[in-house]
Amino acid sequence: GNSVTQMEGPVTLSEEAFLTINCTYTATGYPSLFWYVQYPGEGLQLLLKATKADDKGSNKGFEATYRKETTSFHLEKGSVQVSDSAVYFCALRRRSQAGTALIFGKGTTLSVSS
Amino acid sequence: GAGVSQSPRYKVAKRGQDVALRCDPISGHVSLFWYQQALGQGPEFLTYFQNEAQLDKSGLPSDRFFAERPEGSVSTLKIQRTQQEDSAVYLCASSQGGVAGSSTDTQYFGPGTRLTVL
């Protein structure tokens, strides 16, 4: 079946440190891949997405590359800020059906201190 | 423009009570999803509507859970005879939908309803 595995947190970093949150997936076919972010007290927001192999999604300094050969979609940011503290969710959706639900990982909590 | 809204934001119920959770999707969005997010976990799919048609309810955990979207806009998730294990955040998401395979079909989430069953 389809599933997403992401590194367990919490991840604690100092401001301006480099961030990597690992995400791997299992899926039939060719899924679309997503990173969602949940800031404290707020709803899930789409951070970035990639819809085919070798695509790179990017937003707000975050990047992730769709790696079919390693079934991975790791999230990276070169210099984190305190405002990046949130819970990050990796997710997949089967590209063939617009109505197909997202399948999420368990989430990784990021805490950035100044 | 308004995003997805949900009400109430918080609900406390005694075990055995019935509850109704409301979702107002983005205007014009065809697809609507309900997810359940337990504490410390990622959201899990409950059910999916395309307009007023409930096309997938495979994620509903029991027959105590019922969802409807009678006019293809507002949706209600109802839980009958609530149990403690129903305590979770219930998320609603909508997307433009309507075009199978569209890579632009992004799901937009509401703030959720936190249900606590005592």
PDB file of N, CA and C in Angstrom, chain B residues 14-114:
ATOM      1  N   LYS B  14     -19.566  14.631  26.286  1.00  0.00           N
ATOM      2  CA  LYS B  14     -19.551  13.502  27.209  1.00  0.00           C
ATOM      3  C   LYS B  14     -19.714  12.232  26.397  1.00  0.00           C
ATOM      4  N   ARG B  15     -19.084  11.192  26.857  1.00  0.00           N
ATOM      5  CA  ARG B  15     -19.175   9.911  26.147  1.00  0.00           C
ATOM      6  C   ARG B  15     -20.643   9.544  25.941  1.00  0.00           C
ATOM      7  N   GLY B  16     -20.952   9.165  24.708  1.00  0.00           N
ATOM      8  CA  GLY B  16     -22.321   8.788  24.388  1.00  0.00           C
ATOM      9  C   GLY B  16     -23.118   9.879  23.702  1.00  0.00           C
ATOM     10  N   GLN B  17     -22.631  11.113  23.758  1.00  0.00           N
ATOM     11  CA  GLN B  17     -23.329  12.210  23.096  1.00  0.00           C
ATOM     12  C   GLN B  17     -23.065  12.182  21.595  1.00  0.00           C
ATOM     13  N   ASP B  18     -23.970  12.789  20.846  1.00  0.00           N
ATOM     14  CA  ASP B  18     -23.779  12.973  19.416  1.00  0.00           C
ATOM     15  C   ASP B  18     -23.187  14.364  19.173  1.00  0.00           C
ATOM     16  N   VAL B  19     -22.308  14.473  18.162  1.00  0.00           N
ATOM     17  CA  VAL B  19     -21.742  15.776  17.813  1.00  0.00           C
ATOM     18  C   VAL B  19     -21.839  15.983  16.311  1.00  0.00           C
ATOM     19  N   ALA B  20     -21.861  17.257  15.915  1.00  0.00           N
ATOM     20  CA  ALA B  20     -21.891  17.625  14.495  1.00  0.00           C
ATOM     21  C   ALA B  20     -20.841  18.688  14.254  1.00  0.00           C
ATOM     22  N   LEU B  21     -19.986  18.448  13.293  1.00  0.00           N
ATOM     23  CA  LEU B  21     -18.889  19.355  12.969  1.00  0.00           C
ATOM     24  C   LEU B  21     -19.126  19.897  11.562  1.00  0.00           C
ATOM     25  N   ARG B  22     -18.946  21.205  11.423  1.00  0.00           N
ATOM     26  CA  ARG B  22     -19.276  21.854  10.158  1.00  0.00           C
ATOM     27  C   ARG B  22     -18.032  22.297   9.414  1.00  0.00           C
ATOM     28  N   CYS B  23     -18.118  22.215   8.085  1.00  0.00           N
ATOM     29  CA  CYS B  23     -17.026  22.687   7.225  1.00  0.00           C
ATOM     30  C   CYS B  23     -17.597  23.551   6.111  1.00  0.00           C
ATOM     31  N   ASP B  24     -17.043  24.754   5.974  1.00  0.00           N
ATOM     32  CA  ASP B  24     -17.385  25.635   4.854  1.00  0.00           C
ATOM     33  C   ASP B  24     -16.182  25.690   3.912  1.00  0.00           C
ATOM     34  N   PRO B  25     -16.254  25.045   2.764  1.00  0.00           N
ATOM     35  CA  PRO B  25     -15.093  25.022   1.865  1.00  0.00           C
ATOM     36  C   PRO B  25     -14.939  26.346   1.133  1.00  0.00           C
ATOM     37  N   ILE B  26     -13.843  26.461   0.420  1.00  0.00           N
ATOM     38  CA  ILE B  26     -13.646  27.623  -0.441  1.00  0.00           C
ATOM     39  C   ILE B  26     -14.722  27.604  -1.531  1.00  0.00           C
ATOM     40  N   SER B  27     -15.305  28.759  -1.773  1.00  0.00           N
ATOM     41  CA  SER B  27     -16.403  28.849  -2.729  1.00  0.00           C
ATOM     42  C   SER B  27     -15.990  28.319  -4.098  1.00  0.00           C
ATOM     43  N   GLY B  28     -16.839  27.446  -4.641  1.00  0.00           N
ATOM     44  CA  GLY B  28     -16.571  26.910  -5.968  1.00  0.00           C
ATOM     45  C   GLY B  28     -15.731  25.648  -5.994  1.00  0.00           C
ATOM     46  N   HIS B  29     -15.183  25.258  -4.847  1.00  0.00           N
ATOM     47  CA  HIS B  29     -14.378  24.032  -4.823  1.00  0.00           C
ATOM     48  C   HIS B  29     -15.272  22.810  -4.919  1.00  0.00           C
ATOM     49  N   VAL B  30     -14.911  21.940  -5.836  1.00  0.00           N
ATOM     50  CA  VAL B  30     -15.705  20.744  -6.109  1.00  0.00           C
ATOM     51  C   VAL B  30     -15.434  19.640  -5.091  1.00  0.00           C
ATOM     52  N   SER B  31     -14.161  19.482  -4.745  1.00  0.00           N
ATOM     53  CA  SER B  31     -13.754  18.365  -3.885  1.00  0.00           C
ATOM     54  C   SER B  31     -13.683  18.798  -2.432  1.00  0.00           C
ATOM     55  N   LEU B  32     -14.124  17.908  -1.551  1.00  0.00           N
ATOM     56  CA  LEU B  32     -14.063  18.168  -0.114  1.00  0.00           C
ATOM     57  C   LEU B  32     -13.661  16.888   0.591  1.00  0.00           C
ATOM     58  N   PHE B  33     -12.715  17.025   1.519  1.00  0.00           N
ATOM     59  CA  PHE B  33     -12.174  15.888   2.260  1.00  0.00           C
ATOM     60  C   PHE B  33     -12.324  16.132   3.762  1.00  0.00           C
ATOM     61  N   TRP B  34     -12.517  15.057   4.496  1.00  0.00           N
ATOM     62  CA  TRP B  34     -12.429  15.079   5.945  1.00  0.00           C
ATOM     63  C   TRP B  34     -11.263  14.174   6.366  1.00  0.00           C
ATOM     64  N   TYR B  35     -10.488  14.676   7.335  1.00  0.00           N
ATOM     65  CA  TYR B  35      -9.381  13.915   7.909  1.00  0.00           C
ATOM     66  C   TYR B  35      -9.518  13.934   9.434  1.00  0.00           C
ATOM     67  N   GLN B  36      -8.931  12.933  10.054  1.00  0.00           N
ATOM     68  CA  GLN B  36      -8.861  12.861  11.515  1.00  0.00           C
ATOM     69  C   GLN B  36      -7.394  12.879  11.918  1.00  0.00           C
ATOM     70  N   GLN B  37      -7.039  13.772  12.843  1.00  0.00           N
ATOM     71  CA  GLN B  37      -5.650  13.863  13.293  1.00  0.00           C
ATOM     72  C   GLN B  37      -5.580  13.614  14.795  1.00  0.00           C
ATOM     73  N   ALA B  38      -5.075  12.454  15.152  1.00  0.00           N
ATOM     74  CA  ALA B  38      -4.873  12.146  16.564  1.00  0.00           C
ATOM     75  C   ALA B  38      -3.637  12.886  17.064  1.00  0.00           C
ATOM     76  N   LEU B  39      -3.549  13.038  18.356  1.00  0.00           N
ATOM     77  CA  LEU B  39      -2.438  13.782  18.963  1.00  0.00           C
ATOM     78  C   LEU B  39      -1.096  13.164  18.578  1.00  0.00           C
ATOM     79  N   GLY B  40      -0.217  13.996  18.035  1.00  0.00           N
ATOM     80  CA  GLY B  40       1.119  13.536  17.681  1.00  0.00           C
ATOM     81  C   GLY B  40       1.199  12.724  16.405  1.00  0.00           C
ATOM     82  N   GLN B  41       0.119  12.689  15.650  1.00  0.00           N
ATOM     83  CA  GLN B  41       0.082  11.905  14.417  1.00  0.00           C
ATOM     84  C   GLN B  41      -0.232  12.798  13.220  1.00  0.00           C
ATOM     85  N   GLY B  42      -0.019  12.252  12.034  1.00  0.00           N
ATOM     86  CA  GLY B  42      -0.429  12.957  10.835  1.00  0.00           C
ATOM     87  C   GLY B  42      -1.909  12.747  10.581  1.00  0.00           C
ATOM     88  N   PRO B  43      -2.512  13.631   9.787  1.00  0.00           N
ATOM     89  CA  PRO B  43      -3.923  13.460   9.449  1.00  0.00           C
ATOM     90  C   PRO B  43      -4.165  12.151   8.704  1.00  0.00           C
ATOM     91  N   GLU B  44      -5.314  11.543   8.980  1.00  0.00           N
ATOM     92  CA  GLU B  44      -5.707  10.327   8.280  1.00  0.00           C
ATOM     93  C   GLU B  44      -7.058  10.555   7.602  1.00  0.00           C
ATOM     94  N   PHE B  45      -7.154  10.083   6.375  1.00  0.00           N
ATOM     95  CA  PHE B  45      -8.334  10.274   5.540  1.00  0.00           C
ATOM     96  C   PHE B  45      -9.564   9.607   6.148  1.00  0.00           C
ATOM     97  N   LEU B  46     -10.679  10.334   6.107  1.00  0.00           N
ATOM     98  CA  LEU B  46     -11.960   9.766   6.526  1.00  0.00           C
ATOM     99  C   LEU B  46     -12.889   9.565   5.328  1.00  0.00           C
ATOM    100  N   THR B  47     -13.155  10.659   4.580  1.00  0.00           N
ATOM    101  CA  THR B  47     -14.129  10.565   3.515  1.00  0.00           C
ATOM    102  C   THR B  47     -13.932  11.691   2.509  1.00  0.00           C
ATOM    103  N   TYR B  48     -14.477  11.495   1.305  1.00  0.00           N
ATOM    104  CA  TYR B  48     -14.285  12.428   0.198  1.00  0.00           C
ATOM    105  C   TYR B  48     -15.603  12.657  -0.540  1.00  0.00           C
ATOM    106  N   PHE B  49     -15.873  13.924  -0.853  1.00  0.00           N
ATOM    107  CA  PHE B  49     -17.035  14.317  -1.653  1.00  0.00           C
ATOM    108  C   PHE B  49     -16.580  14.997  -2.946  1.00  0.00           C
ATOM    109  N   GLN B  50     -17.286  14.676  -4.007  1.00  0.00           N
ATOM    110  CA  GLN B  50     -17.177  15.460  -5.232  1.00  0.00           C
ATOM    111  C   GLN B  50     -18.560  16.077  -5.428  1.00  0.00           C
ATOM    112  N   ASN B  51     -18.631  17.381  -5.277  1.00  0.00           N
ATOM    113  CA  ASN B  51     -19.933  18.074  -5.186  1.00  0.00           C
ATOM    114  C   ASN B  51     -20.742  17.432  -4.053  1.00  0.00           C
ATOM    115  N   GLU B  52     -21.942  16.984  -4.311  1.00  0.00           N
ATOM    116  CA  GLU B  52     -22.754  16.415  -3.234  1.00  0.00           C
ATOM    117  C   GLU B  52     -22.578  14.908  -3.102  1.00  0.00           C
ATOM    118  N   ALA B  53     -21.844  14.313  -4.015  1.00  0.00           N
ATOM    119  CA  ALA B  53     -21.681  12.859  -4.012  1.00  0.00           C
ATOM    120  C   ALA B  53     -20.519  12.432  -3.122  1.00  0.00           C
ATOM    121  N   GLN B  54     -20.813  11.518  -2.221  1.00  0.00           N
ATOM    122  CA  GLN B  54     -19.771  10.957  -1.360  1.00  0.00           C
ATOM    123  C   GLN B  54     -19.154   9.783  -2.102  1.00  0.00           C
ATOM    124  N   LEU B  55     -17.997  10.007  -2.693  1.00  0.00           N
ATOM    125  CA  LEU B  55     -17.393   9.002  -3.567  1.00  0.00           C
ATOM    126  C   LEU B  55     -16.501   8.011  -2.820  1.00  0.00           C
ATOM    127  N   ASP B  56     -16.063   8.378  -1.635  1.00  0.00           N
ATOM    128  CA  ASP B  56     -15.169   7.489  -0.901  1.00  0.00           C
ATOM    129  C   ASP B  56     -15.400   7.713   0.590  1.00  0.00           C
ATOM    130  N   LYS B  57     -15.801   6.676   1.271  1.00  0.00           N
ATOM    131  CA  LYS B  57     -15.952   6.757   2.732  1.00  0.00           C
ATOM    132  C   LYS B  57     -15.192   5.632   3.405  1.00  0.00           C
ATOM    133  N   SER B  58     -14.168   5.177   2.729  1.00  0.00           N
ATOM    134  CA  SER B  58     -13.417   4.026   3.206  1.00  0.00           C
ATOM    135  C   SER B  58     -12.661   4.295   4.502  1.00  0.00           C
ATOM    136  N   GLY B  59     -12.409   5.549   4.836  1.00  0.00           N
ATOM    137  CA  GLY B  59     -11.651   5.873   6.028  1.00  0.00           C
ATOM    138  C   GLY B  59     -12.482   6.060   7.280  1.00  0.00           C
ATOM    139  N   LEU B  60     -13.781   6.066   7.160  1.00  0.00           N
ATOM    140  CA  LEU B  60     -14.634   6.244   8.342  1.00  0.00           C
ATOM    141  C   LEU B  60     -14.431   5.049   9.268  1.00  0.00           C
ATOM    142  N   PRO B  61     -14.090   5.284  10.541  1.00  0.00           N
ATOM    143  CA  PRO B  61     -13.692   4.176  11.422  1.00  0.00           C
ATOM    144  C   PRO B  61     -14.834   3.276  11.875  1.00  0.00           C
ATOM    145  N   SER B  62     -16.049   3.782  11.864  1.00  0.00           N
ATOM    146  CA  SER B  62     -17.174   2.932  12.268  1.00  0.00           C
ATOM    147  C   SER B  62     -18.466   3.533  11.723  1.00  0.00           C
ATOM    148  N   ASP B  63     -19.549   2.792  11.888  1.00  0.00           N
ATOM    149  CA  ASP B  63     -20.836   3.295  11.402  1.00  0.00           C
ATOM    150  C   ASP B  63     -21.394   4.393  12.300  1.00  0.00           C
ATOM    151  N   ARG B  64     -20.648   4.763  13.348  1.00  0.00           N
ATOM    152  CA  ARG B  64     -21.076   5.912  14.151  1.00  0.00           C
ATOM    153  C   ARG B  64     -20.727   7.240  13.450  1.00  0.00           C
ATOM    154  N   PHE B  65     -19.868   7.151  12.455  1.00  0.00           N
ATOM    155  CA  PHE B  65     -19.431   8.342  11.720  1.00  0.00           C
ATOM    156  C   PHE B  65     -20.243   8.466  10.433  1.00  0.00           C
ATOM    157  N   PHE B  66     -20.732   9.677  10.220  1.00  0.00           N
ATOM    158  CA  PHE B  66     -21.567   9.933   9.052  1.00  0.00           C
ATOM    159  C   PHE B  66     -21.263  11.327   8.535  1.00  0.00           C
ATOM    160  N   ALA B  67     -21.125  11.475   7.220  1.00  0.00           N
ATOM    161  CA  ALA B  67     -20.847  12.786   6.652  1.00  0.00           C
ATOM    162  C   ALA B  67     -21.813  13.064   5.511  1.00  0.00           C
ATOM    163  N   GLU B  68     -22.103  14.338   5.322  1.00  0.00           N
ATOM    164  CA  GLU B  68     -22.994  14.725   4.231  1.00  0.00           C
ATOM    165  C   GLU B  68     -22.590  16.076   3.679  1.00  0.00           C
ATOM    166  N   ARG B  69     -23.016  16.311   2.440  1.00  0.00           N
ATOM    167  CA  ARG B  69     -22.757  17.577   1.749  1.00  0.00           C
ATOM    168  C   ARG B  69     -23.926  17.776   0.781  1.00  0.00           C
ATOM    169  N   PRO B  70     -25.089  18.009   1.298  1.00  0.00           N
ATOM    170  CA  PRO B  70     -26.328  17.904   0.513  1.00  0.00           C
ATOM    171  C   PRO B  70     -26.429  18.846  -0.693  1.00  0.00           C
ATOM    172  N   GLU B  71     -25.830  20.024  -0.609  1.00  0.00           N
ATOM    173  CA  GLU B  71     -25.947  20.964  -1.721  1.00  0.00           C
ATOM    174  C   GLU B  71     -24.613  21.198  -2.413  1.00  0.00           C
ATOM    175  N   GLY B  72     -23.661  20.339  -2.106  1.00  0.00           N
ATOM    176  CA  GLY B  72     -22.377  20.448  -2.777  1.00  0.00           C
ATOM    177  C   GLY B  72     -21.502  21.575  -2.285  1.00  0.00           C
ATOM    178  N   SER B  73     -21.841  22.138  -1.123  1.00  0.00           N
ATOM    179  CA  SER B  73     -21.004  23.196  -0.569  1.00  0.00           C
ATOM    180  C   SER B  73     -20.636  22.840   0.876  1.00  0.00           C
ATOM    181  N   VAL B  74     -21.399  23.324   1.833  1.00  0.00           N
ATOM    182  CA  VAL B  74     -21.138  23.042   3.246  1.00  0.00           C
ATOM    183  C   VAL B  74     -21.246  21.541   3.513  1.00  0.00           C
ATOM    184  N   SER B  75     -20.361  21.071   4.375  1.00  0.00           N
ATOM    185  CA  SER B  75     -20.397  19.660   4.757  1.00  0.00           C
ATOM    186  C   SER B  75     -20.470  19.547   6.275  1.00  0.00           C
ATOM    187  N   THR B  76     -21.104  18.478   6.729  1.00  0.00           N
ATOM    188  CA  THR B  76     -21.204  18.191   8.156  1.00  0.00           C
ATOM    189  C   THR B  76     -20.715  16.786   8.417  1.00  0.00           C
ATOM    190  N   LEU B  77     -19.850  16.657   9.395  1.00  0.00           N
ATOM    191  CA  LEU B  77     -19.410  15.347   9.882  1.00  0.00           C
ATOM    192  C   LEU B  77     -20.113  15.112  11.214  1.00  0.00           C
ATOM    193  N   LYS B  78     -20.836  14.022  11.279  1.00  0.00           N
ATOM    194  CA  LYS B  78     -21.581  13.709  12.504  1.00  0.00           C
ATOM    195  C   LYS B  78     -21.004  12.450  13.130  1.00  0.00           C
ATOM    196  N   ILE B  79     -20.837  12.491  14.417  1.00  0.00           N
ATOM    197  CA  ILE B  79     -20.375  11.325  15.169  1.00  0.00           C
ATOM    198  C   ILE B  79     -21.432  11.012  16.202  1.00  0.00           C
ATOM    199  N   GLN B  80     -21.956   9.815  16.134  1.00  0.00           N
ATOM    200  CA  GLN B  80     -22.992   9.396  17.086  1.00  0.00           C
ATOM    201  C   GLN B  80     -22.349   8.624  18.233  1.00  0.00           C
ATOM    202  N   ARG B  81     -22.963   8.758  19.392  1.00  0.00           N
ATOM    203  CA  ARG B  81     -22.536   7.988  20.576  1.00  0.00           C
ATOM    204  C   ARG B  81     -21.017   8.055  20.740  1.00  0.00           C
ATOM    205  N   THR B  82     -20.507   9.261  20.901  1.00  0.00           N
ATOM    206  CA  THR B  82     -19.061   9.463  20.925  1.00  0.00           C
ATOM    207  C   THR B  82     -18.377   8.609  21.981  1.00  0.00           C
ATOM    208  N   GLN B  83     -17.170   8.189  21.642  1.00  0.00           N
ATOM    209  CA  GLN B  83     -16.312   7.407  22.526  1.00  0.00           C
ATOM    210  C   GLN B  83     -15.020   8.182  22.766  1.00  0.00           C
ATOM    211  N   GLN B  84     -14.285   7.808  23.805  1.00  0.00           N
ATOM    212  CA  GLN B  84     -13.049   8.519  24.119  1.00  0.00           C
ATOM    213  C   GLN B  84     -12.045   8.440  22.971  1.00  0.00           C
ATOM    214  N   GLU B  85     -12.042   7.327  22.264  1.00  0.00           N
ATOM    215  CA  GLU B  85     -11.088   7.188  21.160  1.00  0.00           C
ATOM    216  C   GLU B  85     -11.416   8.100  19.974  1.00  0.00           C
ATOM    217  N   ASP B  86     -12.566   8.760  20.009  1.00  0.00           N
ATOM    218  CA  ASP B  86     -12.903   9.710  18.950  1.00  0.00           C
ATOM    219  C   ASP B  86     -12.235  11.066  19.183  1.00  0.00           C
ATOM    220  N   SER B  87     -11.641  11.258  20.346  1.00  0.00           N
ATOM    221  CA  SER B  87     -10.964  12.524  20.645  1.00  0.00           C
ATOM    222  C   SER B  87      -9.830  12.731  19.656  1.00  0.00           C
ATOM    223  N   ALA B  88      -9.875  13.845  18.943  1.00  0.00           N
ATOM    224  CA  ALA B  88      -8.904  14.130  17.889  1.00  0.00           C
ATOM    225  C   ALA B  88      -9.227  15.510  17.320  1.00  0.00           C
ATOM    226  N   VAL B  89      -8.380  15.962  16.409  1.00  0.00           N
ATOM    227  CA  VAL B  89      -8.698  17.149  15.623  1.00  0.00           C
ATOM    228  C   VAL B  89      -9.260  16.676  14.288  1.00  0.00           C
ATOM    229  N   TYR B  90     -10.395  17.216  13.905  1.00  0.00           N
ATOM    230  CA  TYR B  90     -11.024  16.852  12.646  1.00  0.00           C
ATOM    231  C   TYR B  90     -10.797  17.981  11.652  1.00  0.00           C
ATOM    232  N   LEU B  91     -10.133  17.634  10.570  1.00  0.00           N
ATOM    233  CA  LEU B  91      -9.737  18.604   9.563  1.00  0.00           C
ATOM    234  C   LEU B  91     -10.590  18.454   8.311  1.00  0.00           C
ATOM    235  N   CYS B  92     -10.934  19.568   7.741  1.00  0.00           N
ATOM    236  CA  CYS B  92     -11.630  19.601   6.465  1.00  0.00           C
ATOM    237  C   CYS B  92     -10.704  20.264   5.444  1.00  0.00           C
ATOM    238  N   ALA B  93     -10.720  19.754   4.232  1.00  0.00           N
ATOM    239  CA  ALA B  93      -9.919  20.341   3.161  1.00  0.00           C
ATOM    240  C   ALA B  93     -10.756  20.398   1.895  1.00  0.00           C
ATOM    241  N   SER B  94     -10.525  21.411   1.077  1.00  0.00           N
ATOM    242  CA  SER B  94     -11.216  21.475  -0.207  1.00  0.00           C
ATOM    243  C   SER B  94     -10.224  21.744  -1.322  1.00  0.00           C
ATOM    244  N   SER B  95     -10.589  21.349  -2.522  1.00  0.00           N
ATOM    245  CA  SER B  95      -9.760  21.606  -3.694  1.00  0.00           C
ATOM    246  C   SER B  95     -10.671  21.855  -4.887  1.00  0.00           C
ATOM    247  N   GLN B  96     -10.090  22.459  -5.907  1.00  0.00           N
ATOM    248  CA  GLN B  96     -10.892  22.776  -7.091  1.00  0.00           C
ATOM    249  C   GLN B  96     -11.463  21.516  -7.721  1.00  0.00           C
ATOM    250  N   GLY B  97     -10.610  20.462  -7.791  1.00  0.00           N
ATOM    251  CA  GLY B  97     -11.066  19.175  -8.274  1.00  0.00           C
ATOM    252  C   GLY B  97     -11.645  19.260  -9.666  1.00  0.00           C
ATOM    253  N   GLY B  98     -12.429  18.243 -10.023  1.00  0.00           N
ATOM    254  CA  GLY B  98     -13.150  18.264 -11.278  1.00  0.00           C
ATOM    255  C   GLY B  98     -12.336  17.870 -12.482  1.00  0.00           C
ATOM    256  N   VAL B  99     -11.015  17.851 -12.358  1.00  0.00           N
ATOM    257  CA  VAL B  99     -10.183  17.469 -13.505  1.00  0.00           C
ATOM    258  C   VAL B  99      -9.247  16.374 -13.038  1.00  0.00           C
ATOM    259  N   ALA B 100      -9.537  15.149 -13.393  1.00  0.00           N
ATOM    260  CA  ALA B 100      -8.731  14.036 -12.909  1.00  0.00           C
ATOM    261  C   ALA B 100      -7.296  14.187 -13.370  1.00  0.00           C
ATOM    262  N   GLY B 101      -6.390  13.974 -12.472  1.00  0.00           N
ATOM    263  CA  GLY B 101      -4.985  13.991 -12.824  1.00  0.00           C
ATOM    264  C   GLY B 101      -4.363  15.364 -12.829  1.00  0.00           C
ATOM    265  N   SER B 102      -5.110  16.390 -12.443  1.00  0.00           N
ATOM    266  CA  SER B 102      -4.549  17.732 -12.468  1.00  0.00           C
ATOM    267  C   SER B 102      -3.488  17.886 -11.390  1.00  0.00           C
ATOM    268  N   SER B 103      -2.322  18.299 -11.781  1.00  0.00           N
ATOM    269  CA  SER B 103      -1.255  18.476 -10.797  1.00  0.00           C
ATOM    270  C   SER B 103      -1.428  19.756 -10.014  1.00  0.00           C
ATOM    271  N   THR B 104      -2.392  20.576 -10.395  1.00  0.00           N
ATOM    272  CA  THR B 104      -2.614  21.828  -9.673  1.00  0.00           C
ATOM    273  C   THR B 104      -3.703  21.675  -8.627  1.00  0.00           C
ATOM    274  N   ASP B 105      -4.168  20.472  -8.414  1.00  0.00           N
ATOM    275  CA  ASP B 105      -5.285  20.269  -7.498  1.00  0.00           C
ATOM    276  C   ASP B 105      -4.801  20.265  -6.055  1.00  0.00           C
ATOM    277  N   THR B 106      -4.494  21.422  -5.538  1.00  0.00           N
ATOM    278  CA  THR B 106      -3.992  21.560  -4.179  1.00  0.00           C
ATOM    279  C   THR B 106      -5.144  21.527  -3.192  1.00  0.00           C
ATOM    280  N   GLN B 107      -4.950  20.812  -2.088  1.00  0.00           N
ATOM    281  CA  GLN B 107      -5.942  20.781  -1.011  1.00  0.00           C
ATOM    282  C   GLN B 107      -5.632  21.885  -0.017  1.00  0.00           C
ATOM    283  N   TYR B 108      -6.647  22.663   0.317  1.00  0.00           N
ATOM    284  CA  TYR B 108      -6.537  23.745   1.281  1.00  0.00           C
ATOM    285  C   TYR B 108      -7.283  23.327   2.546  1.00  0.00           C
ATOM    286  N   PHE B 109      -6.590  23.452   3.663  1.00  0.00           N
ATOM    287  CA  PHE B 109      -7.130  22.938   4.917  1.00  0.00           C
ATOM    288  C   PHE B 109      -7.737  24.041   5.775  1.00  0.00           C
ATOM    289  N   GLY B 110      -8.774  23.675   6.503  1.00  0.00           N
ATOM    290  CA  GLY B 110      -9.318  24.539   7.522  1.00  0.00           C
ATOM    291  C   GLY B 110      -8.523  24.406   8.817  1.00  0.00           C
ATOM    292  N   PRO B 111      -8.873  25.213   9.836  1.00  0.00           N
ATOM    293  CA  PRO B 111      -8.133  25.201  11.096  1.00  0.00           C
ATOM    294  C   PRO B 111      -8.419  23.982  11.961  1.00  0.00           C
ATOM    295  N   GLY B 112      -9.469  23.241  11.623  1.00  0.00           N
ATOM    296  CA  GLY B 112      -9.791  22.047  12.385  1.00  0.00           C
ATOM    297  C   GLY B 112     -10.736  22.281  13.543  1.00  0.00           C
ATOM    298  N   THR B 113     -11.388  21.208  13.954  1.00  0.00           N
ATOM    299  CA  THR B 113     -12.201  21.197  15.174  1.00  0.00           C
ATOM    300  C   THR B 113     -11.556  20.198  16.122  1.00  0.00           C
ATOM    301  N   ARG B 114     -11.195  20.691  17.308  1.00  0.00           N
ATOM    302  CA  ARG B 114     -10.618  19.791  18.311  1.00  0.00           C
ATOM    303  C   ARG B 114     -11.754  19.221  19.150  1.00  0.00           C
TER     304      ARG B 114
END
